[in-house]
């Protein structure tokens, strides 16, 4: 055997299936560069002074990005932020969550889906996910509702829409609000509507890894003028800086922060928003190709697709069955890395296992009178996905091609063909 031996696993010294890295992301083209340069040349870098007497509502590009984003979703208001975390925080305040309240979230998501409640001195209550789609299980959410529940935060995870009609129905029946976390799923659809338009508001992330990026950035959309008003005030130190109303800066009405986006970010965002349909189409095409290739391999199952919805594959998840594959997931992932295919095992640990919940390390817990629990075993489906079943790849996106996806399939076939030698 030599390093040129293609049949030998790279883990054991054979030639890897792939020796070049996958193409880098994001793709920043001439249009993005020109848009940002125009802002730099203008010298108006944040320009929250739009016109005499109109302060802190955003410069020209911010206004344009908000207008286009609202139009793209058919909603009345889009409020830009410097991250989705900031938008989540503002959303929690704007829908009326009070200190001591509970907010129901899935534990299989990014940390700030849950910590946004703690930011308002409210407490996250974790409800399990659906085994097939990995999103908040409406039945589990219903079981978690108490007299303290004020809001539900379904997450359209990995780009797959949550069971949003069931979540919204539940919320309406029980008199609680819905904040859709669309950070990973801009332009994913349920029926003919884009995610973010079903709940009381929806939030989006434009951080570097996301499907459209502004470097860092976020957006909140809503049809509710009161949610839009409060979100704008949270964005701006709790001052009365609200579209269409007389500005009143230097007077703080309630606690707010500086969550404002810059003009450079907005300029980038306008171009990226225009490219989003094409960027999503590439993800879907590559994901479909990958699903076809992986479907016949032992122990791997491509992602289930919710009928009537469009997944946009922020990442591509598949499930791993250790018995059928013939080796532990960790060994599969290690062998694939040696073949030049980077994969993630499990996504994030169930959020309730983090020290902040285990140690009740947030001010919110000092005054909390409910009985939220964070014990291991709380959400068994999430724990199973994290510990044993879910595998992710983030490389099925532009500018990668079908040939790049074929390398993933070839490496998986090679590794699984010798799975008995692993573990
Ligand atoms: C589901 C989800 N929610 C919220 C966020 C927070 O986004 P941001 O990094 O823009 O604050 C992320 C980002 O990773 C996310 O994936």
Coordinates of C-alpha atoms and ligand atoms in Angstrom, one line a residue:
X1 CA 0.0 0.0 0.0
X2 CA 1.3 3.5 -0.8
X3 CA -0.1 7.0 -0.4
X4 CA -1.1 6.7 -4.1
X5 CA -3.4 3.8 -3.3
X6 CA -6.9 5.1 -4.0
X7 CA -8.7 2.2 -2.4
X8 CA -7.0 2.5 0.9
X9 CA -8.7 4.8 3.4
X10 CA -6.8 8.1 3.7
X11 CA -7.1 7.6 7.5
X12 CA -4.8 4.6 7.0
X13 CA -2.4 6.3 4.6
X14 CA -4.2 5.9 1.3
X15 CA -4.8 8.7 -1.2
X16 CA -7.7 11.0 -0.2
X17 CA -10.6 11.3 -2.5
X18 CA -10.1 15.1 -2.5
X19 CA -7.0 17.0 -1.9
X20 CA -8.2 20.5 -2.7
X21 CA -10.4 22.5 -0.3
X22 CA -14.0 23.3 -1.2
X23 CA -14.4 26.7 -2.7
X24 CA -14.6 29.6 -0.1
X25 CA -17.8 31.3 0.8
X26 CA -19.2 34.0 0.6
X27 CA -18.7 35.0 -3.0
X28 CA -18.2 38.7 -3.1
X29 CA -18.4 40.0 -6.7
X30 CA -17.8 43.3 -8.4
X31 CA -21.3 44.6 -7.7
X32 CA -20.7 44.1 -3.9
X33 CA -17.3 45.8 -4.1
X34 CA -18.6 48.7 -6.1
X35 CA -21.6 49.2 -3.7
X36 CA -19.3 49.4 -0.7
X37 CA -16.8 51.6 -2.4
X38 CA -19.5 54.1 -3.2
X39 CA -20.3 54.4 0.4
X40 CA -16.7 54.8 1.4
X41 CA -16.2 57.4 -1.3
X42 CA -19.3 59.3 0.0
X43 CA -18.0 59.4 3.5
X44 CA -21.4 58.7 4.9
X45 CA -20.6 55.5 6.8
X46 CA -23.5 55.0 9.1
X47 CA -25.5 58.1 8.2
X48 CA -28.2 57.7 10.7
X49 CA -28.8 61.3 10.0
X50 CA -30.9 61.0 6.8
X51 CA -32.2 64.5 6.5
X52 CA -32.3 67.6 8.6
X53 CA -34.3 66.8 11.7
X54 CA -34.5 63.1 10.9
X55 CA -31.9 61.3 13.0
X56 CA -30.8 57.8 13.5
X57 CA -33.3 56.1 11.2
X58 CA -30.6 55.0 8.8
X59 CA -28.9 56.4 5.7
X60 CA -29.9 56.0 2.1
X61 CA -28.7 52.3 1.8
X62 CA -30.2 51.2 5.1
X63 CA -33.6 52.7 4.0
X64 CA -33.3 51.0 0.7
X65 CA -32.4 47.6 2.1
X66 CA -35.3 47.8 4.6
X67 CA -37.7 48.8 1.8
X68 CA -36.6 46.0 -0.5
X69 CA -36.6 43.4 2.3
X70 CA -40.1 44.4 3.3
X71 CA -41.3 44.3 -0.3
X72 CA -39.7 40.9 -0.9
X73 CA -41.8 39.6 2.0
X74 CA -45.0 41.6 1.4
X75 CA -44.9 43.1 4.9
X76 CA -45.3 46.6 6.1
X77 CA -42.1 47.0 8.1
X78 CA -38.5 45.8 8.0
X79 CA -36.2 47.1 10.7
X80 CA -32.4 46.5 10.2
X81 CA -30.1 45.5 13.0
X82 CA -26.4 44.9 13.4
X83 CA -27.1 41.1 14.0
X84 CA -29.9 38.7 14.2
X85 CA -29.2 38.4 17.9
X86 CA -29.9 42.1 18.3
X87 CA -33.1 41.6 16.2
X88 CA -34.2 38.7 18.4
X89 CA -33.6 40.8 21.5
X90 CA -35.7 43.6 20.1
X91 CA -38.4 41.1 19.0
X92 CA -38.7 39.7 22.5
X93 CA -39.1 43.2 23.9
X94 CA -41.5 44.3 21.1
X95 CA -43.9 41.4 21.4
X96 CA -44.3 42.2 25.1
X97 CA -42.3 39.6 26.9
X98 CA -41.8 40.8 30.5
X99 CA -39.2 39.9 33.1
X100 CA -40.2 36.6 34.8
X101 CA -42.1 35.4 31.7
X102 CA -41.3 32.2 29.8
X103 CA -40.4 31.9 26.2
X104 CA -40.7 28.5 24.5
X105 CA -37.8 27.6 22.2
X106 CA -36.3 24.4 20.7
X107 CA -33.0 23.4 22.2
X108 CA -31.5 22.5 18.8
X109 CA -30.6 25.9 17.5
X110 CA -28.0 28.7 17.9
X111 CA -27.6 30.0 21.4
X112 CA -29.3 33.4 20.9
X113 CA -32.6 31.9 19.9
X114 CA -32.8 31.2 23.6
X115 CA -30.6 33.8 25.3
X116 CA -32.7 36.6 23.8
X117 CA -35.3 35.7 26.5
X118 CA -32.6 36.0 29.2
X119 CA -31.7 39.4 27.8
X120 CA -35.1 40.6 28.8
X121 CA -34.9 38.8 32.2
X122 CA -37.4 36.2 30.9
X123 CA -36.6 32.5 31.0
X124 CA -36.3 30.0 28.0
X125 CA -38.4 26.8 28.3
X126 CA -37.1 24.1 26.0
X127 CA -39.5 22.0 23.9
X128 CA -38.3 19.1 21.8
X129 CA -38.0 19.0 18.0
X130 CA -39.5 16.8 15.3
X131 CA -37.3 13.7 14.5
X132 CA -37.8 14.1 10.8
X133 CA -37.4 17.9 10.2
X134 CA -35.4 18.9 13.4
X135 CA -37.7 21.9 14.0
X136 CA -39.8 22.8 17.1
X137 CA -42.5 20.1 17.6
X138 CA -45.8 21.9 18.0
X139 CA -47.1 19.1 20.3
X140 CA -44.1 19.5 22.6
X141 CA -44.5 23.2 22.5
X142 CA -48.1 22.9 23.6
X143 CA -47.1 20.6 26.5
X144 CA -44.6 23.2 27.6
X145 CA -47.0 26.1 27.8
X146 CA -47.7 27.4 31.4
X147 CA -49.4 30.5 32.8
X148 CA -46.1 32.3 32.4
X149 CA -45.6 31.6 28.7
X150 CA -45.6 34.8 26.6
X151 CA -44.0 33.8 23.3
X152 CA -42.9 30.8 21.1
X153 CA -39.8 31.0 18.9
X154 CA -39.9 28.4 16.2
X155 CA -36.7 28.1 14.2
X156 CA -36.5 27.3 10.5
X157 CA -33.5 25.2 11.1
X158 CA -30.8 24.5 8.5
X159 CA -33.1 26.3 6.0
X160 CA -36.1 23.9 6.4
X161 CA -39.3 25.7 7.3
X162 CA -40.8 24.7 10.7
X163 CA -44.4 23.5 11.0
X164 CA -45.3 27.1 11.1
X165 CA -49.1 26.8 10.6
X166 CA -49.4 24.5 13.6
X167 CA -47.2 26.7 15.7
X168 CA -49.1 29.8 14.8
X169 CA -52.5 28.0 15.4
X170 CA -51.2 26.9 18.8
X171 CA -50.1 30.5 19.7
X172 CA -53.4 32.0 18.6
X173 CA -55.4 29.4 20.7
X174 CA -53.3 30.0 23.8
X175 CA -52.9 33.8 23.4
X176 CA -49.1 33.9 23.0
X177 CA -46.9 35.6 20.4
X178 CA -44.7 34.0 17.7
X179 CA -41.2 35.2 16.8
X180 CA -40.0 33.3 13.7
X181 CA -36.2 32.7 13.8
X182 CA -35.4 32.7 10.1
X183 CA -31.7 33.3 10.6
X184 CA -30.9 30.2 8.5
X185 CA -33.8 30.4 6.1
X186 CA -34.3 33.6 4.1
X187 CA -36.7 33.0 1.2
X188 CA -37.6 29.5 2.3
X189 CA -41.3 29.1 1.7
X190 CA -44.4 27.4 3.1
X191 CA -47.0 27.3 0.4
X192 CA -46.5 30.5 -1.6
X193 CA -45.3 32.6 1.4
X194 CA -41.8 33.3 2.7
X195 CA -40.9 32.4 6.2
X196 CA -41.0 35.3 8.6
X197 CA -44.5 36.3 7.5
X198 CA -46.5 33.9 9.5
X199 CA -45.8 34.9 13.1
X200 CA -46.0 38.3 14.8
X201 CA -42.6 39.0 13.5
X202 CA -39.6 37.2 11.9
X203 CA -35.9 37.8 12.2
X204 CA -33.0 37.1 9.8
X205 CA -29.2 36.9 10.1
X206 CA -26.7 38.3 7.6
X207 CA -23.6 37.2 9.3
X208 CA -20.7 35.9 7.1
X209 CA -21.7 32.3 6.9
X210 CA -25.4 33.0 6.1
X211 CA -27.1 32.5 2.7
X212 CA -27.0 36.3 2.1
X213 CA -24.5 38.3 4.0
X214 CA -23.6 41.9 5.1
X215 CA -20.6 40.7 7.1
X216 CA -22.7 41.1 10.3
X217 CA -26.3 42.2 10.3
X218 CA -29.9 41.3 10.9
X219 CA -33.4 42.2 10.1
X220 CA -36.8 42.1 11.7
X221 CA -40.0 42.0 9.7
X222 CA -43.6 42.5 10.8
X223 CA -46.9 43.8 9.8
X224 CA -47.6 45.1 13.3
X225 CA -46.8 48.9 13.6
X226 CA -46.4 48.6 17.4
X227 CA -43.8 45.8 17.1
X228 CA -42.0 47.9 14.5
X229 CA -42.1 51.0 16.7
X230 CA -40.7 49.2 19.8
X231 CA -38.0 47.4 17.7
X232 CA -36.8 50.7 16.3
X233 CA -36.6 52.2 19.8
X234 CA -34.7 49.1 21.2
X235 CA -32.3 49.6 18.2
X236 CA -31.7 53.1 19.3
X237 CA -31.2 53.4 23.0
X238 CA -34.9 53.4 23.8
X239 CA -35.2 56.8 22.2
X240 CA -38.2 57.9 20.2
X241 CA -36.5 57.3 16.8
X242 CA -39.4 55.8 14.8
X243 CA -40.1 56.0 11.1
X244 CA -42.9 58.4 10.3
X245 CA -43.0 60.0 13.8
X246 CA -41.3 63.0 15.2
X247 CA -37.8 62.1 16.3
X248 CA -36.9 62.7 20.0
X249 CA -33.3 61.8 20.7
X250 CA -31.4 62.3 24.0
X251 CA -34.5 61.2 26.0
X252 CA -34.6 57.5 27.0
X253 CA -38.1 56.1 27.3
X254 CA -37.0 52.5 28.1
X255 CA -33.9 50.4 28.0
X256 CA -32.4 50.2 24.5
X257 CA -29.1 49.6 22.9
X258 CA -27.1 50.7 19.8
X259 CA -28.1 47.9 17.4
X260 CA -27.7 49.9 14.2
X261 CA -26.4 48.6 10.9
X262 CA -23.8 50.6 8.9
X263 CA -24.2 51.9 5.4
X264 CA -21.4 49.6 4.1
X265 CA -23.3 46.6 5.4
X266 CA -26.6 47.8 3.9
X267 CA -24.9 48.5 0.5
X268 CA -23.6 44.9 0.6
X269 CA -27.0 43.7 1.7
X270 CA -28.9 45.3 -1.2
X271 CA -26.7 43.5 -3.7
X272 CA -26.8 40.2 -1.8
X273 CA -30.6 40.4 -1.5
X274 CA -30.9 40.7 -5.3
X275 CA -28.7 37.6 -5.6
X276 CA -30.5 35.6 -3.0
X277 CA -32.9 33.7 -5.3
X278 CA -30.0 32.6 -7.4
X279 CA -27.9 31.7 -4.4
X280 CA -30.7 29.6 -2.9
X281 CA -31.4 27.9 -6.3
X282 CA -27.7 26.8 -6.4
X283 CA -28.0 25.4 -2.8
X284 CA -31.2 23.5 -3.7
X285 CA -29.7 22.1 -6.9
X286 CA -26.5 20.9 -5.1
X287 CA -28.5 19.5 -2.2
X288 CA -30.8 17.6 -4.6
X289 CA -27.7 16.2 -6.4
X290 CA -26.2 15.2 -3.0
X291 CA -29.4 13.6 -1.8
X292 CA -29.5 11.4 -4.9
X293 CA -25.9 10.3 -4.5
X294 CA -26.2 9.6 -0.7
X295 CA -29.6 7.8 -0.8
X296 CA -28.2 4.4 -1.8
X297 CA -25.4 4.3 0.7
X298 CA -25.9 2.1 3.8
X299 CA -26.7 4.0 7.0
X300 CA -27.1 7.4 5.5
X301 CA -30.5 9.1 4.9
X302 CA -30.9 12.4 3.0
X303 CA -33.0 15.1 4.7
X304 CA -36.7 14.7 4.8
X305 CA -38.5 17.5 3.1
X306 CA -41.7 18.9 4.5
X307 CA -44.5 18.7 2.0
X308 CA -45.6 22.0 0.6
X309 CA -42.4 23.8 1.8
X310 CA -39.1 24.8 0.2
X311 CA -35.9 24.0 2.1
X312 CA -33.1 26.4 1.2
X313 CA -30.2 24.4 2.7
X314 CA -28.2 26.9 4.8
X315 CA -26.5 23.6 5.6
X316 CA -27.2 20.2 4.3
X317 CA -28.1 17.7 7.0
X318 CA -28.3 13.9 6.7
X319 CA -28.9 11.2 9.3
X320 CA -26.5 8.5 10.2
X321 CA -27.6 5.0 11.4
X322 CA -24.6 3.5 13.2
X323 CA -25.9 -0.1 12.9
X324 CA -26.7 0.1 9.2
X325 CA -23.4 2.0 8.5
X326 CA -21.3 -0.5 10.5
X327 CA -19.3 2.1 12.4
X328 CA -19.8 4.9 15.0
X329 CA -20.6 8.3 13.6
X330 CA -17.4 9.9 15.0
X331 CA -15.3 7.4 13.1
X332 CA -17.2 8.0 9.9
X333 CA -16.7 11.8 10.3
X334 CA -13.0 11.3 11.1
X335 CA -12.5 9.1 8.0
X336 CA -14.3 11.5 5.8
X337 CA -12.1 14.4 7.1
X338 CA -9.1 12.4 6.1
X339 CA -10.6 12.0 2.6
X340 CA -10.8 15.8 2.3
X341 CA -14.5 16.1 3.2
X342 CA -15.2 18.3 6.2
X343 CA -18.4 17.3 8.1
X344 CA -20.0 18.3 11.4
X345 CA -21.3 15.7 13.8
X346 CA -24.4 16.5 15.8
X347 CA -24.7 20.4 15.3
X348 CA -25.0 22.1 18.8
X349 CA -25.4 20.2 22.1
X350 CA -29.0 20.7 23.4
X351 CA -28.9 24.3 24.6
X352 CA -30.2 23.4 28.1
X353 CA -26.9 21.5 28.8
X354 CA -24.9 24.8 28.6
X355 CA -23.6 26.2 31.9
X356 CA -25.8 29.2 31.6
X357 CA -28.8 27.0 32.2
X358 CA -27.2 24.3 34.3
X359 CA -25.8 26.9 36.7
X360 CA -28.8 29.3 36.3
X361 CA -26.1 31.9 35.5
X362 CA -28.3 34.8 34.4
X363 CA -30.1 37.5 36.3
X364 CA -33.4 36.3 35.0
X365 CA -33.4 33.3 37.3
X366 CA -33.2 35.4 40.5
X367 CA -36.8 36.5 40.2
X368 CA -38.2 33.6 38.3
X369 CA -41.2 31.9 39.9
X370 CA -41.8 29.1 37.3
X371 CA -40.4 25.7 37.1
X372 CA -38.4 25.4 33.9
X373 CA -36.1 22.3 33.9
X374 CA -32.8 21.8 32.2
X375 CA -32.1 18.1 33.1
X376 CA -30.4 15.7 30.7
X377 CA -33.2 13.7 29.1
X378 CA -35.5 16.7 28.8
X379 CA -35.7 16.6 25.0
X380 CA -34.8 13.1 23.9
X381 CA -35.2 13.6 20.2
X382 CA -32.8 16.5 20.3
X383 CA -30.3 14.5 22.4
X384 CA -30.5 11.6 19.9
X385 CA -29.9 13.8 16.9
X386 CA -27.0 15.5 18.7
X387 CA -25.4 12.4 20.1
X388 CA -25.9 9.9 17.3
X389 CA -27.8 10.8 14.2
X390 CA -27.2 14.1 12.6
X391 CA -24.3 14.9 10.2
X392 CA -23.9 18.2 8.5
X393 CA -22.0 19.6 5.6
X394 CA -21.8 23.3 4.8
X395 CA -20.2 23.1 1.4
X396 CA -23.2 22.6 -0.8
X397 CA -23.4 26.2 -1.9
X398 CA -22.1 28.5 -4.6
X399 CA -19.6 28.5 -6.1
X400 CA -19.4 24.7 -5.5
X401 CA -20.5 22.4 -8.3
X402 CA -22.1 19.0 -8.8
X403 CA -18.5 17.6 -9.2
X404 CA -17.7 18.8 -5.7
X405 CA -20.8 17.0 -4.4
X406 CA -19.7 13.9 -6.3
X407 CA -16.5 13.9 -4.2
X408 CA -18.6 13.8 -1.0
X409 CA -20.6 10.8 -2.3
X410 CA -17.4 9.0 -3.5
X411 CA -15.7 9.5 -0.2
X412 CA -18.8 8.3 1.7
X413 CA -19.0 5.2 -0.5
X414 CA -15.3 4.5 0.0
X415 CA -15.5 5.0 3.8
X416 CA -18.7 3.0 4.3
X417 CA -17.3 0.2 2.1
X418 CA -14.7 -0.3 4.7
X419 CA -16.7 0.7 7.8
X420 CA -15.9 -2.6 9.5
X421 CA -12.2 -1.4 9.8
X422 CA -13.2 1.7 11.7
X423 CA -14.2 1.9 15.4
Ligands
LIG1 C1 -30.9 30.0 14.2 C2 -30.1 31.2 14.5 N1 -30.6 32.2 15.2 C3 -29.9 33.3 15.5 C4 -28.6 33.4 15.0 C5 -27.9 34.7 15.4 O1 -27.4 35.4 14.3 P1 -26.3 36.5 14.4 O2 -25.0 35.9 14.4 O3 -26.6 37.4 13.2 O4 -26.5 37.3 15.7 C6 -28.0 32.5 14.3 C7 -26.7 32.6 13.8 O5 -25.8 31.8 13.8 C8 -28.8 31.3 14.0 O6 -28.2 30.3 13.2

